[in-house]
mmCIF file of C-alpha atoms in Angstrom:
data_model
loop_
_atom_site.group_PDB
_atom_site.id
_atom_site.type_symbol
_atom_site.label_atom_id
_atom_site.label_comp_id
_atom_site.label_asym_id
_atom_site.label_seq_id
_atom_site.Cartn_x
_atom_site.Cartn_y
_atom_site.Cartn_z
ATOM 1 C CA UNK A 1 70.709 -15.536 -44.421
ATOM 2 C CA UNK A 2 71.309 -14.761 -40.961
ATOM 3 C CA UNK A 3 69.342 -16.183 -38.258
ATOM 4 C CA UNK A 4 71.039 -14.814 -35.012
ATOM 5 C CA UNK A 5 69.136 -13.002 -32.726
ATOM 6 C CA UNK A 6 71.527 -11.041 -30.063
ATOM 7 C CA UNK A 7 69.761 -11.171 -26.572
ATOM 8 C CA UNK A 8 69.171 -7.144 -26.608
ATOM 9 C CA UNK A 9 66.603 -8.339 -29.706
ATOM 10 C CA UNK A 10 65.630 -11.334 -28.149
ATOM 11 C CA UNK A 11 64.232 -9.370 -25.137
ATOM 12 C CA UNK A 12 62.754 -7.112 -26.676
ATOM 13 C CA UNK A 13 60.411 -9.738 -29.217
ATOM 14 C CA UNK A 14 59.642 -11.407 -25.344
ATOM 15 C CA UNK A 15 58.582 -8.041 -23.893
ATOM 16 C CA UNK A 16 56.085 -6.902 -27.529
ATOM 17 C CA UNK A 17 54.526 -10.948 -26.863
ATOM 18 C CA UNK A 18 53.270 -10.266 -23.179
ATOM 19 C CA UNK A 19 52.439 -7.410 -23.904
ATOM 20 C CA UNK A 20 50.192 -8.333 -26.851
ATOM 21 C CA UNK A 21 48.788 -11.044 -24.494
ATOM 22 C CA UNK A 22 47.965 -8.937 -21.493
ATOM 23 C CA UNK A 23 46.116 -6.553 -24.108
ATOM 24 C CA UNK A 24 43.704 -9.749 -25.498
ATOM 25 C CA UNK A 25 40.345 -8.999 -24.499
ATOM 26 C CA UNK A 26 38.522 -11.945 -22.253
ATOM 27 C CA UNK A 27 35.375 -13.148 -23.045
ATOM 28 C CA UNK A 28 35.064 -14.582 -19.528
ATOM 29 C CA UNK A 29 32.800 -13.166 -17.261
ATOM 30 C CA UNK A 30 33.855 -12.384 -14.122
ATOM 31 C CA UNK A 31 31.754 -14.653 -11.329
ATOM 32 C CA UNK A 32 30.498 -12.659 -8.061
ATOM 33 C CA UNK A 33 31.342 -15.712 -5.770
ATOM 34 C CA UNK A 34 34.728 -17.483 -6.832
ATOM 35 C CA UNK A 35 36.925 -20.034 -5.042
ATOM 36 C CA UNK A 36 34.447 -20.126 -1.687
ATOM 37 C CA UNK A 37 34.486 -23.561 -0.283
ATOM 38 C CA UNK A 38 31.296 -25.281 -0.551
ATOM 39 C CA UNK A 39 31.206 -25.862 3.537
ATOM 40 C CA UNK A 40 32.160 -22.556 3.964
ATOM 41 C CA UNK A 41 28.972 -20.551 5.951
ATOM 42 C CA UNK A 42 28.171 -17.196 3.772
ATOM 43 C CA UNK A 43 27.904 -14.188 6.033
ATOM 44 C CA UNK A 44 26.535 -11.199 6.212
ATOM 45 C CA UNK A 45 29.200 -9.393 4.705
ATOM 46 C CA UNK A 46 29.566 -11.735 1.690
ATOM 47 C CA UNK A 47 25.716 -11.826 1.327
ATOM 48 C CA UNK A 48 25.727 -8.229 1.009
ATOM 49 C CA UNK A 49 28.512 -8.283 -1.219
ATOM 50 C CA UNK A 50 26.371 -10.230 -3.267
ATOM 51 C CA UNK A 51 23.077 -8.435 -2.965
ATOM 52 C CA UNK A 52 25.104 -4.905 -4.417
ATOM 53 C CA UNK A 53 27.329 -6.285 -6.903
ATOM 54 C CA UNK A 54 23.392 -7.488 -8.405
ATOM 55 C CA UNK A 55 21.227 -3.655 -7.110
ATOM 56 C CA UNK A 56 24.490 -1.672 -8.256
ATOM 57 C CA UNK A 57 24.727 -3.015 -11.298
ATOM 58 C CA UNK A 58 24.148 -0.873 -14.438
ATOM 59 C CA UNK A 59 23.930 -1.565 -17.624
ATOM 60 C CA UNK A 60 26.212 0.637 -19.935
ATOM 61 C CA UNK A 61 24.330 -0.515 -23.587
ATOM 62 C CA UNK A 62 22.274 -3.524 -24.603
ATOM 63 C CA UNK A 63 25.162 -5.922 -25.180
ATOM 64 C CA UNK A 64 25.866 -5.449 -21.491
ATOM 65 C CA UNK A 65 26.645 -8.844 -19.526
ATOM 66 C CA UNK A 66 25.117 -8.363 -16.098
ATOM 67 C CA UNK A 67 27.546 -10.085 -13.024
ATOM 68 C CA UNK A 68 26.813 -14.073 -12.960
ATOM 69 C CA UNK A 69 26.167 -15.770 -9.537
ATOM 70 C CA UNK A 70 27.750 -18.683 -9.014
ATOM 71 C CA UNK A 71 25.383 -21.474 -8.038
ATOM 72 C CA UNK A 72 24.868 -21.069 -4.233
ATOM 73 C CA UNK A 73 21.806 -23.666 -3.871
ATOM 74 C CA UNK A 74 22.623 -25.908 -0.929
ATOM 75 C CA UNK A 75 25.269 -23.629 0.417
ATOM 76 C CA UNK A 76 25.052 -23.117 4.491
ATOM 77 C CA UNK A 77 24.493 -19.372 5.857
ATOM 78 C CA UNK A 78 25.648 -17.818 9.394
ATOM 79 C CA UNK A 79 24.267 -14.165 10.340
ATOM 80 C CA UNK A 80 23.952 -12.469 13.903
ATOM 81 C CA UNK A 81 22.257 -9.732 14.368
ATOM 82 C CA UNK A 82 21.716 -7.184 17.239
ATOM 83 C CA UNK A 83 17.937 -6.406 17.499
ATOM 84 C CA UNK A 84 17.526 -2.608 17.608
ATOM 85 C CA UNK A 85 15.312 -1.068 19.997
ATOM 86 C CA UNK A 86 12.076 -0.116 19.452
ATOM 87 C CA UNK A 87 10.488 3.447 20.287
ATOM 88 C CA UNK A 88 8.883 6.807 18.608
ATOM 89 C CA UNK A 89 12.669 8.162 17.962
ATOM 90 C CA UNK A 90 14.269 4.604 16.331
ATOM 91 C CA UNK A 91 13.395 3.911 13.025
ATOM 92 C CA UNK A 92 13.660 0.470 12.376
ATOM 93 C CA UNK A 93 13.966 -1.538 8.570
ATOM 94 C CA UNK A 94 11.238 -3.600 7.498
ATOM 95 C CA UNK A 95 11.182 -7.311 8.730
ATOM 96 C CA UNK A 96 14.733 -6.237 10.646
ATOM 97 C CA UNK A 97 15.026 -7.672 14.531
ATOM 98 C CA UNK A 98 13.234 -5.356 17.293
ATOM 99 C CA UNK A 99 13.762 -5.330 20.886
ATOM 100 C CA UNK A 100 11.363 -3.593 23.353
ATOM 101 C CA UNK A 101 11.047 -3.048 27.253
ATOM 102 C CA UNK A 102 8.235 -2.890 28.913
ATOM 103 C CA UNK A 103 8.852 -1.025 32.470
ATOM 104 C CA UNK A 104 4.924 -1.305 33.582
ATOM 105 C CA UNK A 105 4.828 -5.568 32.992
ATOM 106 C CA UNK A 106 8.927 -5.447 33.528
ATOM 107 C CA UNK A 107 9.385 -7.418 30.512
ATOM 108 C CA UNK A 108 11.541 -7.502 27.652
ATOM 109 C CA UNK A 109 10.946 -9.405 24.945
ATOM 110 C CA UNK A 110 12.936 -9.852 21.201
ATOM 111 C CA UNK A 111 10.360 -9.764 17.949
ATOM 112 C CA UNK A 112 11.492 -11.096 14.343
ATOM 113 C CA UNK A 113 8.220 -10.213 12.511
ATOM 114 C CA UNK A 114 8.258 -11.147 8.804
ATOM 115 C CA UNK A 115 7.033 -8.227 6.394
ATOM 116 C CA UNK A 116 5.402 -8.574 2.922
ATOM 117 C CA UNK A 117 5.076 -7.585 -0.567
ATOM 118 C CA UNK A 118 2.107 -7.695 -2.490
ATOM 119 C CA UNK A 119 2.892 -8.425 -5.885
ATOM 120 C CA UNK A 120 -0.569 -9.876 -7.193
ATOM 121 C CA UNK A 121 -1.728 -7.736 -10.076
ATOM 122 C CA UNK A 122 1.082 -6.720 -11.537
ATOM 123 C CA UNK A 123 2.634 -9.230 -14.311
ATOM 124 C CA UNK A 124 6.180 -7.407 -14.112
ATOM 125 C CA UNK A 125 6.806 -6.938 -10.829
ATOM 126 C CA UNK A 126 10.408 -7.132 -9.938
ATOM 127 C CA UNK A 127 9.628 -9.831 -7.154
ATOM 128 C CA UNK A 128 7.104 -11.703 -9.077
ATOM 129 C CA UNK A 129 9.002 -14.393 -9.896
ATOM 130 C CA UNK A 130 8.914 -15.742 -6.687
ATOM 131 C CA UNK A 131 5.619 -17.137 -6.688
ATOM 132 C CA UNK A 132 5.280 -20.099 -9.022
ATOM 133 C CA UNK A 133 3.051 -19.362 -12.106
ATOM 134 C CA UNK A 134 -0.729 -21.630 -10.925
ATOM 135 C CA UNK A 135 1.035 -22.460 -7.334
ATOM 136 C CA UNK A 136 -2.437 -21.397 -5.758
ATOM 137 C CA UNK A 137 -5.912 -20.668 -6.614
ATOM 138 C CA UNK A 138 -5.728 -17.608 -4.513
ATOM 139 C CA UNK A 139 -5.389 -14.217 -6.693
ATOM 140 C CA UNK A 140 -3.498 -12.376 -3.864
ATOM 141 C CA UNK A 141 0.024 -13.352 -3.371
ATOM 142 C CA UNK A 142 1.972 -12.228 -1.085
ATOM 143 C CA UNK A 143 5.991 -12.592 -0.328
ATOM 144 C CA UNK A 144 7.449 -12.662 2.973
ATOM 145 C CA UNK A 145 10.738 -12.038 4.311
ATOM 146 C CA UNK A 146 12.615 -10.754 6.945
ATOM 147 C CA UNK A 147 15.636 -8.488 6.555
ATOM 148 C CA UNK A 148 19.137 -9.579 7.939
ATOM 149 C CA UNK A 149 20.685 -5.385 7.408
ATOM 150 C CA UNK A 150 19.485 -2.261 7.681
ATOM 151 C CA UNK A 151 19.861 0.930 6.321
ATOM 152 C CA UNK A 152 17.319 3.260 6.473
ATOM 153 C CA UNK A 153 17.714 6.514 4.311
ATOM 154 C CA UNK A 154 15.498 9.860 4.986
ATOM 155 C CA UNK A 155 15.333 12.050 2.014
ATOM 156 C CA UNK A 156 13.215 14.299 4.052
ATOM 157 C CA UNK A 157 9.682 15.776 3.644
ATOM 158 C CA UNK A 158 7.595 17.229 0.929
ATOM 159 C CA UNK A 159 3.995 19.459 0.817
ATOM 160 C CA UNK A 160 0.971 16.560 -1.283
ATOM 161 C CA UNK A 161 -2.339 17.389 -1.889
ATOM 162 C CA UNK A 162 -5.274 15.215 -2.939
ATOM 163 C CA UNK A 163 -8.179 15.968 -5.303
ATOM 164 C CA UNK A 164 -10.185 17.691 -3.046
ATOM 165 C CA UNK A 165 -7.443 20.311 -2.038
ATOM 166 C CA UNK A 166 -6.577 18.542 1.350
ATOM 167 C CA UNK A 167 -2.723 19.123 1.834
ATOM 168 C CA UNK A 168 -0.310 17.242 4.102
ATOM 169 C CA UNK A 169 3.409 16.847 4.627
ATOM 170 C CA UNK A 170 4.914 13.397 3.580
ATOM 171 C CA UNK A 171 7.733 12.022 4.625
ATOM 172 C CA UNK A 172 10.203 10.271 2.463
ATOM 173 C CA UNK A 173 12.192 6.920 2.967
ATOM 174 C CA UNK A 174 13.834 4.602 1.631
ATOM 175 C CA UNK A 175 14.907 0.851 3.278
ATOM 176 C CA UNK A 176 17.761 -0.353 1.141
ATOM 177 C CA UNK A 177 18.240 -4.122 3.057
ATOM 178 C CA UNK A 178 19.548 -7.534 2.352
ATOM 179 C CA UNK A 179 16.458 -10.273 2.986
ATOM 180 C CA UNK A 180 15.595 -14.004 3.615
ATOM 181 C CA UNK A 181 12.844 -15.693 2.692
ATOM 182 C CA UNK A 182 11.847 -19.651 3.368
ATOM 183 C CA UNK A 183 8.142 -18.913 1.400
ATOM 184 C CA UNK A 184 6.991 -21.851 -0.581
ATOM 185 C CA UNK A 185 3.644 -20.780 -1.007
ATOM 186 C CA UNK A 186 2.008 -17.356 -2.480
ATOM 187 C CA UNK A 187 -0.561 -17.081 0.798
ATOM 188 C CA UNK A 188 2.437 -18.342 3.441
ATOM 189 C CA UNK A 189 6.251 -18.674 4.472
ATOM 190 C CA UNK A 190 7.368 -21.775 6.058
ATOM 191 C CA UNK A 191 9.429 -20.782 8.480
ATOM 192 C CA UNK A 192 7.769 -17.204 9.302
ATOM 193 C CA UNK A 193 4.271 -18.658 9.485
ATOM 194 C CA UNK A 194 4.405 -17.341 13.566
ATOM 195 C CA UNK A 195 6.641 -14.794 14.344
ATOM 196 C CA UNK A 196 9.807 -15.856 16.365
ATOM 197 C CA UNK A 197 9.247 -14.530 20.020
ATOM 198 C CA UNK A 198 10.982 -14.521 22.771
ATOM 199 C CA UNK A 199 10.466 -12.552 26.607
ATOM 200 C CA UNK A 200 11.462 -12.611 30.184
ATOM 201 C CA UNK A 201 10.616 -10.729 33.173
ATOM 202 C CA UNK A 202 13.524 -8.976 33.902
ATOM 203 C CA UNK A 203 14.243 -5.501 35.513
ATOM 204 C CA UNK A 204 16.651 -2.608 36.558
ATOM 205 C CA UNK A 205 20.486 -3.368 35.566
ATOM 206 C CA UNK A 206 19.773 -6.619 34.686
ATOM 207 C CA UNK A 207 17.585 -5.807 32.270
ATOM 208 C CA UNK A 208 19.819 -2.964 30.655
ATOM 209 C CA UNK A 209 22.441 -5.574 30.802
ATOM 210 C CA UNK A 210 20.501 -8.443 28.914
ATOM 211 C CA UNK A 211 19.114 -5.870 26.289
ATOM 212 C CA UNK A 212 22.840 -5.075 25.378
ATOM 213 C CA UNK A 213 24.196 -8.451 25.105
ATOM 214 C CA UNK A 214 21.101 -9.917 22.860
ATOM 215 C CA UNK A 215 22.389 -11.180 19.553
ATOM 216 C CA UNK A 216 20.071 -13.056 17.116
ATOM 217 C CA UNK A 217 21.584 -15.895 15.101
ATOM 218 C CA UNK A 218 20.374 -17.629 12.061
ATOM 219 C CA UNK A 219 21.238 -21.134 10.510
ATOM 220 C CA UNK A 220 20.049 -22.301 7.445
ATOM 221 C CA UNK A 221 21.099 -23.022 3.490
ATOM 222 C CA UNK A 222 20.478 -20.865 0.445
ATOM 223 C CA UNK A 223 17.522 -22.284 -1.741
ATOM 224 C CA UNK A 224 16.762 -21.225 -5.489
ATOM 225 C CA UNK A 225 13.921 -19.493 -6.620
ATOM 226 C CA UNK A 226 11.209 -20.664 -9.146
ATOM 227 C CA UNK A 227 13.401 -19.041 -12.091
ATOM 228 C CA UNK A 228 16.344 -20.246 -10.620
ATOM 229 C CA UNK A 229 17.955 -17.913 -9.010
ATOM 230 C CA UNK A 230 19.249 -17.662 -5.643
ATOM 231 C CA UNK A 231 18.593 -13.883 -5.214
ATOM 232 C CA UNK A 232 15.787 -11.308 -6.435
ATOM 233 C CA UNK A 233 16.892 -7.450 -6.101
ATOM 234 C CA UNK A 234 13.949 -5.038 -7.347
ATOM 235 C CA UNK A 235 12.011 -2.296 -5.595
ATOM 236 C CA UNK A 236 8.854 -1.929 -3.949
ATOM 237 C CA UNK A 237 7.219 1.636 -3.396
ATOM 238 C CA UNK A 238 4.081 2.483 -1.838
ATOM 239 C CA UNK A 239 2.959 6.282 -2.208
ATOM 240 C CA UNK A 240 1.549 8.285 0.455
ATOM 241 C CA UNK A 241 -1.881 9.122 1.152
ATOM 242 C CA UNK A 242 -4.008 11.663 3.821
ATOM 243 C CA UNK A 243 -4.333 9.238 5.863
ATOM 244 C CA UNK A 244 -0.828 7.679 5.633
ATOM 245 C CA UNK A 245 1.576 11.012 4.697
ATOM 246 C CA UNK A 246 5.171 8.457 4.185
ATOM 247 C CA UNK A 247 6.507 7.676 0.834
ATOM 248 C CA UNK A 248 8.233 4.470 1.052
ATOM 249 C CA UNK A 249 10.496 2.238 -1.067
ATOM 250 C CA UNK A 250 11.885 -0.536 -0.114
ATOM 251 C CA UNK A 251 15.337 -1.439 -2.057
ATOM 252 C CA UNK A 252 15.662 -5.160 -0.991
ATOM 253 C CA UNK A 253 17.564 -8.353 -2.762
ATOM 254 C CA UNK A 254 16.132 -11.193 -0.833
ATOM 255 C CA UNK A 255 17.861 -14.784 -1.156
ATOM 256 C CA UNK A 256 15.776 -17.909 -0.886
ATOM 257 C CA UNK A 257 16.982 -20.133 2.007
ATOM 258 C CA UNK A 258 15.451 -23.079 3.360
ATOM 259 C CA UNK A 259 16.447 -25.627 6.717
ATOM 260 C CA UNK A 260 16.108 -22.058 9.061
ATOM 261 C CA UNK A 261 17.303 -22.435 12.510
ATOM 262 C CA UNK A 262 16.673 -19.124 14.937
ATOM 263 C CA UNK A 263 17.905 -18.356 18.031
ATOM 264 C CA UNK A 264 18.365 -15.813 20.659
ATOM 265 C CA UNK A 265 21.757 -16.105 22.525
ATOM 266 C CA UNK A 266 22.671 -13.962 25.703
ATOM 267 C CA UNK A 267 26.228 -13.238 24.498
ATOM 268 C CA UNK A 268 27.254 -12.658 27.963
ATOM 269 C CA UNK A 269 27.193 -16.233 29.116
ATOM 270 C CA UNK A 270 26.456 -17.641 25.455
ATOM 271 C CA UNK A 271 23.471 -19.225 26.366
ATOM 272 C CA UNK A 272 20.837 -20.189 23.947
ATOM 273 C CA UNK A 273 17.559 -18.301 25.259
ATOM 274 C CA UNK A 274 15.502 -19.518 22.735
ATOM 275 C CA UNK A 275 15.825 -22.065 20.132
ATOM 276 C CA UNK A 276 13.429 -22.361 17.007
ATOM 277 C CA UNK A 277 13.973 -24.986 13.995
ATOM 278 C CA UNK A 278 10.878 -24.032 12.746
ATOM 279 C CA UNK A 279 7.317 -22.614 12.634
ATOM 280 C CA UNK A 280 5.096 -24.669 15.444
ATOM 281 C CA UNK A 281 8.015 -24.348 17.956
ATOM 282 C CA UNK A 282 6.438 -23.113 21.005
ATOM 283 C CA UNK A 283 8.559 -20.272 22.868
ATOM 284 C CA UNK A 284 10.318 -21.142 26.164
#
């Protein structure tokens, strides 16, 4: 018999192999955070990389794998943000960063104020999970959070009436953002207890020039939730009424975090206006 292969053959039995191999299907699923060093601040871009590859994701059948999160419990987190202004014409994301001026007192002042989700009375609500099954005698829960990007989409305005005939026009939003939370009780957050505040009585061109060149930074380390994730992504929507003619949703993911450090910071000079590691911190 004869064994020899000429190299034409030989090349040819080397290309059908890799191919065969490249073809093999991979059980492996693919992480959403890979090969980050541990010290390595997430920011904002990688946090909303995160928080889509979860809201995005959509299942094509029931043996669908959704995308697994690498364990990011304990890892640090850097985010600046620019405060947006406040005013009838700006619509601003809830819990985002607000900055106001206030000609009359000549004052301007920076505002972090935490928003909330009720989710007492509902057994499957998307967020529910975040308050500890018995954590509190109290039957309303509430989850706070503040929002660290913004994007706030207007599908415009539709005709409602109510039982009795009474007809309105409601307007229709959505706030699709990425979150924080430090909440460790159902009643309370940690952190958030008071909002973060900061003024100073400042006018003319110097006050134009400080309310361009406020940024908003924010220290801390991811945490894990009660079912042990370090993310929640679910929706929230609260329907109009007469008296209240919007129809809002609120598309959030909202990571746990603990060890919060705020601070404003007059990027001009980088000095550190205000400085808060945590919720009894009195403002400067």
């Amino acid at each position: 018999m004869n064994h020899t292969i000429n190299n034409a053959s030989f090349h040819s039995l080397l290309l059908c192999i890799l191919i065969i191999l490249h073809a093999a299907p991979s059980n492996a699923v693919p992480s959403v955070v890979e090969n980050q060093d541990k010290n390595q601040p997430l920011d904002i871009a990688e946090m909303e990389r995160i928080s889509n590859q979860i809201r995005n994701h959509i299942p094509k059948d029931q043996f669908d794998t959704p995308p697994v999160i690498s364990n990011l419990t304990g890892k640090p987190f850097l985010v600046s943000l620019s405060p947006l202004m406040r005013g009838p014409e700006n619509s601003i994301c809830s819990g985002y960063p607000s900055l106001g001026y206030y000609p009359n007192k000549q004052q301007l002042e920076v505002s972090y104020s935490p928003e909330t989700i009720l989710i007492s009375g509902s057994s499957n609500h998307p967020f529910g999970v975040a308050i500890p099954k018995k954590s509190s005698s109290s039957t309303i829960h509430f989850l706070n959070f503040v929002s660290i990007t913004c994007d706030q989409l207007n599908s415009g305005t539709y005709n409602a009436s109510n039982a009795f005939g009474v007809t309105t026009t409601v307007k229709k939003t959505t706030d699709r953002i990425t979150a924080i939370s430090d909440q460790i009780r159902p009643e309370i957050g940690q952190y958030w207890a008071k909002n973060p505040y900061w003024s100073k009585s400042v006018s003319g061109e110097n006050a134009r020039g400080l309310a361009e060149s406020i940024i908003i930074r924010i220290k801390g380390e991811i945490g894990t939730w009660p079912n042990g994730s370090n993310v929640l992504c679910g929706y929230d929507h609260h329907a109009p009424k007469i008296n209240w003619p919007y129809d809002e949703t609120l598309d959030a993911c909202i990571f746990k975090v603990t060890n919060l450090k705020f601070e404003v910071i007059d990027t001009r000079i980088n000095e550190v206006l205000y400085n808060s590691t945590n919720a009894t911190k009195k403002k400067k």
